[in-house]
XYZ file of N, CA, C and O in Angstrom:
624
model
N 0.849 -1.171 0.000
C 0.000 0.000 0.000
C 0.892 1.230 0.000
O 1.830 1.337 0.775
N 0.621 2.156 -0.876
C 1.466 3.336 -0.970
C 0.814 4.529 -0.273
O -0.385 4.552 -0.031
N 1.655 5.486 0.003
C 1.195 6.704 0.668
C 0.791 7.706 -0.405
O 1.465 7.835 -1.431
N -0.294 8.409 -0.177
C -0.753 9.405 -1.141
C 0.330 10.462 -1.343
O 1.058 10.815 -0.417
N 0.434 10.974 -2.565
C 1.515 11.896 -2.911
C 1.502 13.154 -2.044
O 2.545 13.657 -1.648
N 0.322 13.677 -1.716
C 0.251 14.900 -0.927
C 0.615 14.677 0.536
O 0.869 15.620 1.266
N 0.657 13.411 0.985
C 1.012 13.105 2.369
C 2.474 12.709 2.531
O 2.956 12.559 3.636
N 3.187 12.555 1.415
C 4.582 12.138 1.491
C 5.463 13.257 1.998
O 5.267 14.420 1.683
N 6.473 12.870 2.749
C 7.508 13.815 3.174
C 8.681 13.668 2.228
O 8.939 12.585 1.720
N 9.410 14.750 1.977
C 10.545 14.631 1.071
C 11.620 13.714 1.641
O 11.902 13.728 2.837
N 12.208 12.917 0.772
C 13.280 12.034 1.215
C 14.561 12.847 1.360
O 14.650 13.992 0.924
N 15.567 12.232 1.937
C 16.827 12.928 2.172
C 17.550 13.315 0.903
O 18.297 14.284 0.887
N 17.343 12.569 -0.166
C 18.043 12.858 -1.417
C 17.221 13.688 -2.390
O 17.685 13.992 -3.480
N 16.033 14.061 -2.003
C 15.163 14.760 -2.939
C 15.726 16.124 -3.346
O 15.586 16.536 -4.491
N 16.388 16.816 -2.433
C 16.948 18.116 -2.794
C 18.131 17.963 -3.743
O 18.398 18.841 -4.560
N 18.831 16.831 -3.690
C 19.915 16.567 -4.637
C 19.331 16.254 -6.014
O 19.782 16.792 -7.033
N 18.317 15.405 -6.047
C 17.674 15.063 -7.318
C 17.061 16.300 -7.969
O 17.188 16.507 -9.178
N 16.400 17.127 -7.169
C 15.770 18.331 -7.704
C 16.818 19.304 -8.240
O 16.562 19.998 -9.221
N 17.982 19.361 -7.614
C 19.051 20.245 -8.092
C 19.498 19.842 -9.487
O 19.723 20.694 -10.354
N 19.602 18.546 -9.726
C 20.024 18.090 -11.048
C 18.908 18.238 -12.081
O 19.181 18.498 -13.249
N 17.659 18.100 -11.678
C 16.537 18.357 -12.590
C 16.524 19.831 -12.978
O 16.348 20.178 -14.153
N 16.734 20.693 -12.001
C 16.792 22.129 -12.246
C 17.941 22.464 -13.192
O 17.778 23.242 -14.128
N 19.080 21.845 -12.978
C 20.237 22.056 -13.840
C 19.926 21.627 -15.281
O 20.222 22.352 -16.232
N 19.306 20.478 -15.438
C 18.958 19.980 -16.771
C 17.969 20.908 -17.469
O 18.138 21.244 -18.641
N 16.947 21.365 -16.735
C 15.954 22.264 -17.319
C 16.581 23.580 -17.763
O 16.254 24.111 -18.824
N 17.481 24.091 -16.954
C 18.139 25.352 -17.297
C 19.039 25.175 -18.512
O 19.084 26.025 -19.407
N 19.750 24.064 -18.563
C 20.610 23.793 -19.726
C 19.769 23.683 -21.007
O 20.178 24.172 -22.062
N 18.615 23.045 -20.908
C 17.736 22.919 -22.074
C 17.237 24.294 -22.517
O 17.149 24.573 -23.718
N 16.930 25.163 -21.569
C 16.440 26.495 -21.896
C 17.547 27.352 -22.506
O 17.308 28.071 -23.471
N 18.756 27.268 -21.968
C 19.851 28.073 -22.524
C 20.255 27.581 -23.908
O 20.792 28.359 -24.693
N 19.997 26.332 -24.211
C 20.349 25.826 -25.537
C 19.451 26.412 -26.621
O 19.759 26.297 -27.805
N 18.361 27.048 -26.232
C 17.434 27.637 -27.201
C 17.842 29.036 -27.637
O 17.224 29.612 -28.518
N 18.876 29.586 -27.031
C 19.311 30.926 -27.390
C 20.018 30.926 -28.738
O 20.670 29.954 -29.115
N 19.907 32.036 -29.432
C 20.662 32.169 -30.671
C 22.147 32.313 -30.314
O 22.506 32.586 -29.166
N 23.011 32.158 -31.305
C 24.464 32.177 -31.063
C 24.912 33.497 -30.431
O 25.780 33.513 -29.559
N 24.308 34.577 -30.840
C 24.671 35.902 -30.317
C 24.436 35.981 -28.808
O 25.301 36.386 -28.038
N 23.260 35.546 -28.373
C 22.908 35.630 -26.962
C 23.504 34.483 -26.158
O 23.731 34.609 -24.955
N 23.762 33.368 -26.806
C 24.345 32.221 -26.103
C 25.733 32.562 -25.567
O 26.106 32.134 -24.475
N 26.501 33.325 -26.333
C 27.835 33.719 -25.871
C 27.755 34.563 -24.610
O 28.616 34.495 -23.746
N 26.715 35.352 -24.502
C 26.571 36.251 -23.351
C 26.014 35.522 -22.135
O 26.523 35.662 -21.029
N 24.953 34.731 -22.317
C 24.224 34.163 -21.186
C 24.525 32.708 -20.866
O 24.450 32.295 -19.711
N 24.811 31.918 -21.848
C 24.886 30.477 -21.647
C 25.968 30.058 -20.658
O 25.711 29.258 -19.751
N 27.170 30.569 -20.818
C 28.268 30.129 -19.948
C 28.060 30.500 -18.478
O 28.170 29.626 -17.611
N 27.744 31.768 -18.145
C 27.537 32.079 -16.714
C 26.365 31.321 -16.093
O 26.443 30.878 -14.948
N 25.301 31.152 -16.862
C 24.137 30.432 -16.337
C 24.481 28.968 -16.122
O 24.130 28.373 -15.102
N 25.195 28.384 -17.062
C 25.593 26.977 -16.931
C 26.503 26.774 -15.725
O 26.362 25.801 -14.984
N 27.446 27.691 -15.531
C 28.349 27.586 -14.383
C 27.587 27.669 -13.066
O 27.845 26.882 -12.148
N 26.648 28.600 -12.972
C 25.869 28.731 -11.735
C 24.990 27.504 -11.491
O 24.878 27.031 -10.352
N 24.369 26.987 -12.534
C 23.511 25.809 -12.380
C 24.331 24.602 -11.940
O 23.923 23.851 -11.046
N 25.505 24.423 -12.546
C 26.368 23.302 -12.162
C 26.906 23.482 -10.747
O 26.978 22.515 -9.977
N 27.277 24.717 -10.397
C 27.805 24.971 -9.056
C 26.743 24.703 -7.998
O 27.027 24.110 -6.961
N 25.510 25.113 -8.270
C 24.427 24.885 -7.311
C 24.215 23.392 -7.102
O 24.107 22.923 -5.969
N 24.196 22.630 -8.177
C 24.002 21.180 -8.057
C 25.189 20.526 -7.352
O 25.007 19.626 -6.523
N 26.398 20.980 -7.638
C 27.585 20.412 -6.995
C 27.625 20.722 -5.501
O 27.981 19.867 -4.690
N 27.252 21.943 -5.126
C 27.245 22.309 -3.707
C 26.231 21.474 -2.925
O 26.509 21.026 -1.808
N 25.068 21.264 -3.511
C 24.049 20.442 -2.852
C 24.548 19.008 -2.711
O 24.372 18.377 -1.667
N 25.203 18.505 -3.750
C 25.728 17.145 -3.711
C 26.821 17.018 -2.645
O 26.875 16.023 -1.920
N 27.696 18.017 -2.546
C 28.734 17.987 -1.515
C 28.126 18.049 -0.115
O 28.574 17.339 0.790
N 27.107 18.897 0.052
C 26.455 19.005 1.360
C 25.792 17.688 1.739
O 25.810 17.291 2.906
N 25.228 17.009 0.765
C 24.591 15.734 1.038
C 25.609 14.672 1.440
O 25.291 13.744 2.170
N 26.835 14.810 0.989
C 27.891 13.848 1.323
C 28.395 13.955 2.745
O 29.102 13.076 3.221
N 28.038 15.024 3.432
C 28.488 15.220 4.810
C 27.385 14.775 5.760
O 26.271 15.312 5.727
N 27.684 13.804 6.591
C 26.755 13.393 7.637
C 27.195 14.073 8.924
O 28.208 13.699 9.508
N 26.477 15.089 9.360
C 26.937 15.882 10.499
C 26.978 15.084 11.808
O 25.968 14.562 12.251
N 28.178 14.993 12.345
C 28.340 14.320 13.629
C 29.154 15.182 14.601
O 29.193 14.889 15.778
N 29.770 16.217 14.083
C 30.517 17.130 14.942
C 30.142 18.560 14.566
O 29.470 18.803 13.559
N 30.605 19.489 15.375
C 30.299 20.900 15.132
C 30.838 21.333 13.763
O 30.165 22.049 13.014
N 32.043 20.884 13.423
C 32.650 21.262 12.144
C 31.824 20.746 10.969
O 31.678 21.440 9.949
N 31.298 19.533 11.106
C 30.466 18.977 10.044
C 29.187 19.787 9.862
O 28.761 20.056 8.738
N 28.566 20.175 10.976
C 27.354 20.988 10.888
C 27.647 22.326 10.226
O 26.880 22.784 9.375
N 28.755 22.948 10.605
C 29.111 24.251 10.036
C 29.411 24.124 8.541
O 28.946 24.931 7.730
N 30.167 23.100 8.165
C 30.521 22.905 6.754
C 29.284 22.634 5.915
O 29.099 23.227 4.842
N 28.423 21.759 6.407
C 27.207 21.430 5.662
C 26.305 22.646 5.535
O 25.755 22.918 4.470
N 26.159 23.398 6.603
C 25.336 24.606 6.577
C 25.896 25.617 5.573
O 25.156 26.233 4.811
N 27.229 25.773 5.591
C 27.869 26.708 4.671
C 27.624 26.290 3.219
O 27.304 27.133 2.374
N 27.760 24.995 2.921
C 27.543 24.511 1.562
C 26.092 24.725 1.118
O 25.828 25.133 -0.018
N 25.159 24.468 2.019
C 23.745 24.659 1.672
C 23.410 26.135 1.481
O 22.632 26.495 0.586
N 24.003 26.995 2.290
C 23.749 28.432 2.138
C 24.387 28.962 0.848
O 23.817 29.835 0.187
N 25.544 28.428 0.479
C 26.159 28.807 -0.794
C 25.295 28.327 -1.959
O 25.149 29.021 -2.966
N 24.717 27.156 -1.824
C 23.823 26.634 -2.849
C 22.604 27.536 -3.001
O 22.169 27.826 -4.124
N 22.079 27.989 -1.886
C 20.932 28.892 -1.924
C 21.311 30.232 -2.555
O 20.546 30.810 -3.325
N 22.526 30.709 -2.272
C 23.001 31.948 -2.886
C 23.158 31.773 -4.402
O 22.852 32.686 -5.175
N 23.621 30.596 -4.823
C 23.717 30.309 -6.265
C 22.335 30.322 -6.907
O 22.175 30.787 -8.033
N 21.338 29.820 -6.195
C 19.975 29.838 -6.726
C 19.482 31.262 -6.946
O 18.839 31.555 -7.954
N 19.805 32.148 -6.015
C 19.381 33.544 -6.146
C 20.065 34.186 -7.353
O 19.414 34.860 -8.166
N 21.364 33.983 -7.487
C 22.094 34.543 -8.620
C 21.616 33.927 -9.933
O 21.480 34.618 -10.953
N 21.346 32.639 -9.903
C 20.869 31.935 -11.083
C 19.508 32.463 -11.511
O 19.249 32.648 -12.711
N 18.662 32.728 -10.556
C 17.336 33.250 -10.862
C 17.436 34.591 -11.575
O 16.740 34.842 -12.565
N 18.331 35.447 -11.119
C 18.530 36.758 -11.750
C 19.023 36.597 -13.180
O 18.512 37.233 -14.107
N 20.013 35.726 -13.382
C 20.559 35.510 -14.731
C 19.517 34.913 -15.668
O 19.414 35.311 -16.824
N 18.754 33.951 -15.171
C 17.743 33.310 -16.013
C 16.653 34.317 -16.376
O 16.173 34.320 -17.517
N 16.272 35.178 -15.454
C 15.246 36.175 -15.763
C 15.741 37.159 -16.811
O 14.971 37.587 -17.680
N 17.033 37.514 -16.773
C 17.599 38.356 -17.831
C 17.526 37.635 -19.176
O 17.190 38.238 -20.194
N 17.850 36.354 -19.173
C 17.811 35.563 -20.396
C 16.369 35.437 -20.916
O 16.126 35.504 -22.120
N 15.420 35.288 -20.012
C 14.021 35.135 -20.403
C 13.513 36.393 -21.102
O 12.757 36.311 -22.078
N 13.952 37.542 -20.628
C 13.555 38.786 -21.306
C 14.019 38.778 -22.759
O 13.308 39.247 -23.651
N 15.208 38.238 -22.994
C 15.730 38.138 -24.359
C 14.894 37.142 -25.175
O 14.556 37.399 -26.328
N 14.563 36.006 -24.559
C 13.776 34.997 -25.268
C 12.398 35.528 -25.653
O 11.878 35.203 -26.717
N 11.792 36.359 -24.799
C 10.472 36.897 -25.100
C 10.497 37.955 -26.194
O 9.471 38.274 -26.766
N 11.675 38.500 -26.501
C 11.750 39.466 -27.602
C 11.426 38.809 -28.938
O 10.825 39.422 -29.810
N 11.858 37.560 -29.101
C 11.603 36.837 -30.343
C 11.411 35.352 -30.038
O 12.275 34.535 -30.332
N 10.283 34.991 -29.441
C 10.090 33.597 -29.024
C 9.977 32.610 -30.180
O 10.285 31.431 -30.019
N 9.586 33.065 -31.353
C 9.419 32.129 -32.470
C 10.748 31.539 -32.928
O 10.774 30.476 -33.541
N 11.851 32.190 -32.639
C 13.169 31.661 -33.000
C 13.715 30.697 -31.945
O 14.737 30.069 -32.153
N 13.047 30.582 -30.809
C 13.531 29.732 -29.715
C 13.255 28.255 -29.954
O 14.062 27.414 -29.578
N 12.126 27.947 -30.529
C 11.709 26.558 -30.653
C 11.428 26.239 -32.111
O 10.923 27.076 -32.853
N 11.752 25.049 -32.517
C 11.467 24.631 -33.891
C 10.818 23.247 -33.876
O 11.007 22.468 -32.951
N 10.092 22.975 -34.915
C 9.435 21.675 -35.053
C 10.447 20.643 -35.544
O 11.573 20.986 -35.879
N 10.019 19.390 -35.582
C 10.913 18.321 -36.030
C 11.337 18.492 -37.486
O 12.415 18.080 -37.873
N 10.488 19.120 -38.278
C 10.816 19.315 -39.692
C 11.689 20.556 -39.914
O 12.006 20.886 -41.049
N 12.045 21.263 -38.849
C 12.947 22.405 -38.959
C 12.257 23.751 -39.024
O 12.913 24.787 -38.915
N 10.957 23.771 -39.216
C 10.233 25.043 -39.278
C 9.980 25.563 -37.869
O 9.832 24.799 -36.924
N 9.939 26.884 -37.748
C 9.704 27.512 -36.453
C 8.214 27.566 -36.131
O 7.371 27.567 -37.028
N 7.918 27.641 -34.848
C 6.549 27.844 -34.400
C 6.167 29.300 -34.636
O 7.031 30.171 -34.762
N 4.879 29.574 -34.647
C 4.433 30.962 -34.732
C 4.732 31.636 -33.393
O 5.035 30.987 -32.396
N 4.656 32.940 -33.381
C 4.972 33.706 -32.167
C 4.056 33.304 -31.005
O 4.509 33.129 -29.881
N 2.772 33.125 -31.276
C 1.811 32.761 -30.228
C 2.095 31.364 -29.682
O 2.084 31.144 -28.463
N 2.351 30.411 -30.578
C 2.652 29.050 -30.145
C 3.958 28.998 -29.344
O 4.044 28.314 -28.319
N 4.963 29.707 -29.813
C 6.251 29.719 -29.118
C 6.132 30.371 -27.744
O 6.770 29.921 -26.791
N 5.313 31.406 -27.641
C 5.102 32.051 -26.342
C 4.435 31.091 -25.373
O 4.804 31.045 -24.190
N 3.487 30.301 -25.844
C 2.816 29.319 -24.988
C 3.812 28.263 -24.515
O 3.841 27.892 -23.337
N 4.658 27.775 -25.422
C 5.666 26.776 -25.059
C 6.637 27.352 -24.038
O 6.967 26.710 -23.038
N 7.077 28.582 -24.282
C 8.019 29.239 -23.369
C 7.383 29.455 -21.998
O 8.016 29.211 -20.971
N 6.124 29.881 -21.981
C 5.421 30.064 -20.706
C 5.343 28.760 -19.924
O 5.566 28.745 -18.704
N 5.027 27.672 -20.619
C 4.907 26.372 -19.961
C 6.262 25.935 -19.373
O 6.336 25.489 -18.235
N 7.328 26.085 -20.143
C 8.654 25.701 -19.650
C 9.094 26.567 -18.475
O 9.698 26.066 -17.530
N 8.795 27.844 -18.545
C 9.181 28.733 -17.446
C 8.358 28.464 -16.191
O 8.858 28.608 -15.080
N 7.119 28.073 -16.368
C 6.295 27.717 -15.209
C 6.871 26.481 -14.516
O 6.974 26.447 -13.283
N 7.265 25.476 -15.297
C 7.887 24.284 -14.725
C 9.187 24.635 -14.020
O 9.480 24.133 -12.932
N 9.962 25.521 -14.624
C 11.222 25.958 -14.032
C 10.974 26.701 -12.721
O 11.669 26.483 -11.732
N 9.954 27.539 -12.705
C 9.607 28.271 -11.482
C 9.177 27.345 -10.358
O 9.537 27.550 -9.191
N 8.426 26.312 -10.697
C 8.006 25.334 -9.688
C 9.231 24.615 -9.124
O 9.345 24.412 -7.908
N 10.177 24.247 -10.007
C 11.392 23.580 -9.539
C 12.247 24.496 -8.671
O 12.843 24.055 -7.693
N 12.328 25.782 -9.037
C 13.059 26.749 -8.213
C 12.474 26.807 -6.796
O 13.187 26.697 -5.812
N 11.167 27.010 -6.742
C 10.513 27.125 -5.436
C 10.666 25.852 -4.633
O 10.916 25.892 -3.430
N 10.568 24.733 -5.296
C 10.725 23.445 -4.611
C 12.141 23.306 -4.042
O 12.329 22.850 -2.923
N 13.140 23.734 -4.829
C 14.523 23.637 -4.364
C 14.763 24.559 -3.167
O 15.416 24.176 -2.204
N 14.221 25.777 -3.225
C 14.326 26.682 -2.075
C 13.730 26.040 -0.828
O 14.327 26.066 0.247
N 12.536 25.475 -0.986
C 11.856 24.861 0.155
C 12.621 23.647 0.679
O 12.711 23.445 1.895
N 13.156 22.832 -0.225
C 13.898 21.647 0.210
C 15.173 22.030 0.956
O 15.489 21.441 1.995
N 15.895 23.011 0.446
C 17.118 23.449 1.132
C 16.774 24.045 2.485
O 17.449 23.779 3.485
N 15.716 24.830 2.534
C 15.273 25.416 3.811
C 14.904 24.311 4.803
O 15.249 24.375 5.988
N 14.237 23.274 4.319
C 13.869 22.156 5.180
C 15.079 21.406 5.710
O 15.115 21.019 6.881
N 16.089 21.207 4.870
C 17.315 20.530 5.313
C 18.040 21.377 6.348
O 18.530 20.856 7.351
N 18.095 22.683 6.126
C 18.750 23.570 7.100
C 18.027 23.537 8.447
O 18.662 23.481 9.505
N 16.693 23.555 8.422
C 15.925 23.486 9.665
C 16.115 22.144 10.357
O 16.237 22.084 11.587
N 16.129 21.075 9.584
C 16.333 19.742 10.147
C 17.715 19.630 10.800
O 17.848 19.080 11.904
N 18.730 20.151 10.110
C 20.078 20.126 10.680
C 20.162 20.949 11.963
O 20.852 20.580 12.898
N 19.437 22.059 11.986
C 19.460 22.901 13.196
C 18.839 22.156 14.374
O 19.362 22.200 15.493
N 17.760 21.438 14.124
C 17.132 20.654 15.192
C 18.069 19.555 15.689
O 18.188 19.325 16.893
N 18.744 18.879 14.748
C 19.702 17.839 15.140
C 20.847 18.429 15.949
O 21.292 17.846 16.939
N 21.320 19.584 15.515
C 22.431 20.254 16.207
C 22.016 20.636 17.639
O 22.767 20.448 18.582
N 20.792 21.173 17.762
C 20.314 21.585 19.077
C 20.157 20.396 20.020
O 20.392 20.507 21.227
N 19.765 19.238 19.481
C 19.646 18.041 20.316
C 21.005 17.537 20.772
O 21.169 17.042 21.887
N 21.991 17.631 19.866
C 23.312 17.097 20.186
C 24.103 18.001 21.129
O 24.866 17.518 21.955
N 23.944 19.314 20.965
C 24.796 20.235 21.741
C 23.979 21.160 22.564
O 23.254 21.823 22.611
């Protein structure tokens, strides 16, 4: 018998998995930029997305058992959260560029571009999914930080 989805609590690795999903979604979105804008936005956004996922992965590798472990893990998670904030700013700048000419962002399998209205709908849908993943990652990191604080308070 399984537990209903709305009653489930996040697992310990869910924030790591979500970080990599977020990274993949961002990489897919940056790949839609034209060559001119890709040179400007793609590299910094990719670096921030990878750094955020790597920091979360490193934090997950630390099982806090001493004060130093708690401090290191907290620092890594806070750096990951800071990367999310910077990443959000960069992605929003990129999104403004994508909305200037959305029909050039997406193409059909036969190579033809979507109309402006269709491309805007596709872009809106992808950005909505990205926004949900962002918020979920913020909440998961916040939950891990709160959980670690409770463990720390019990131990010391």
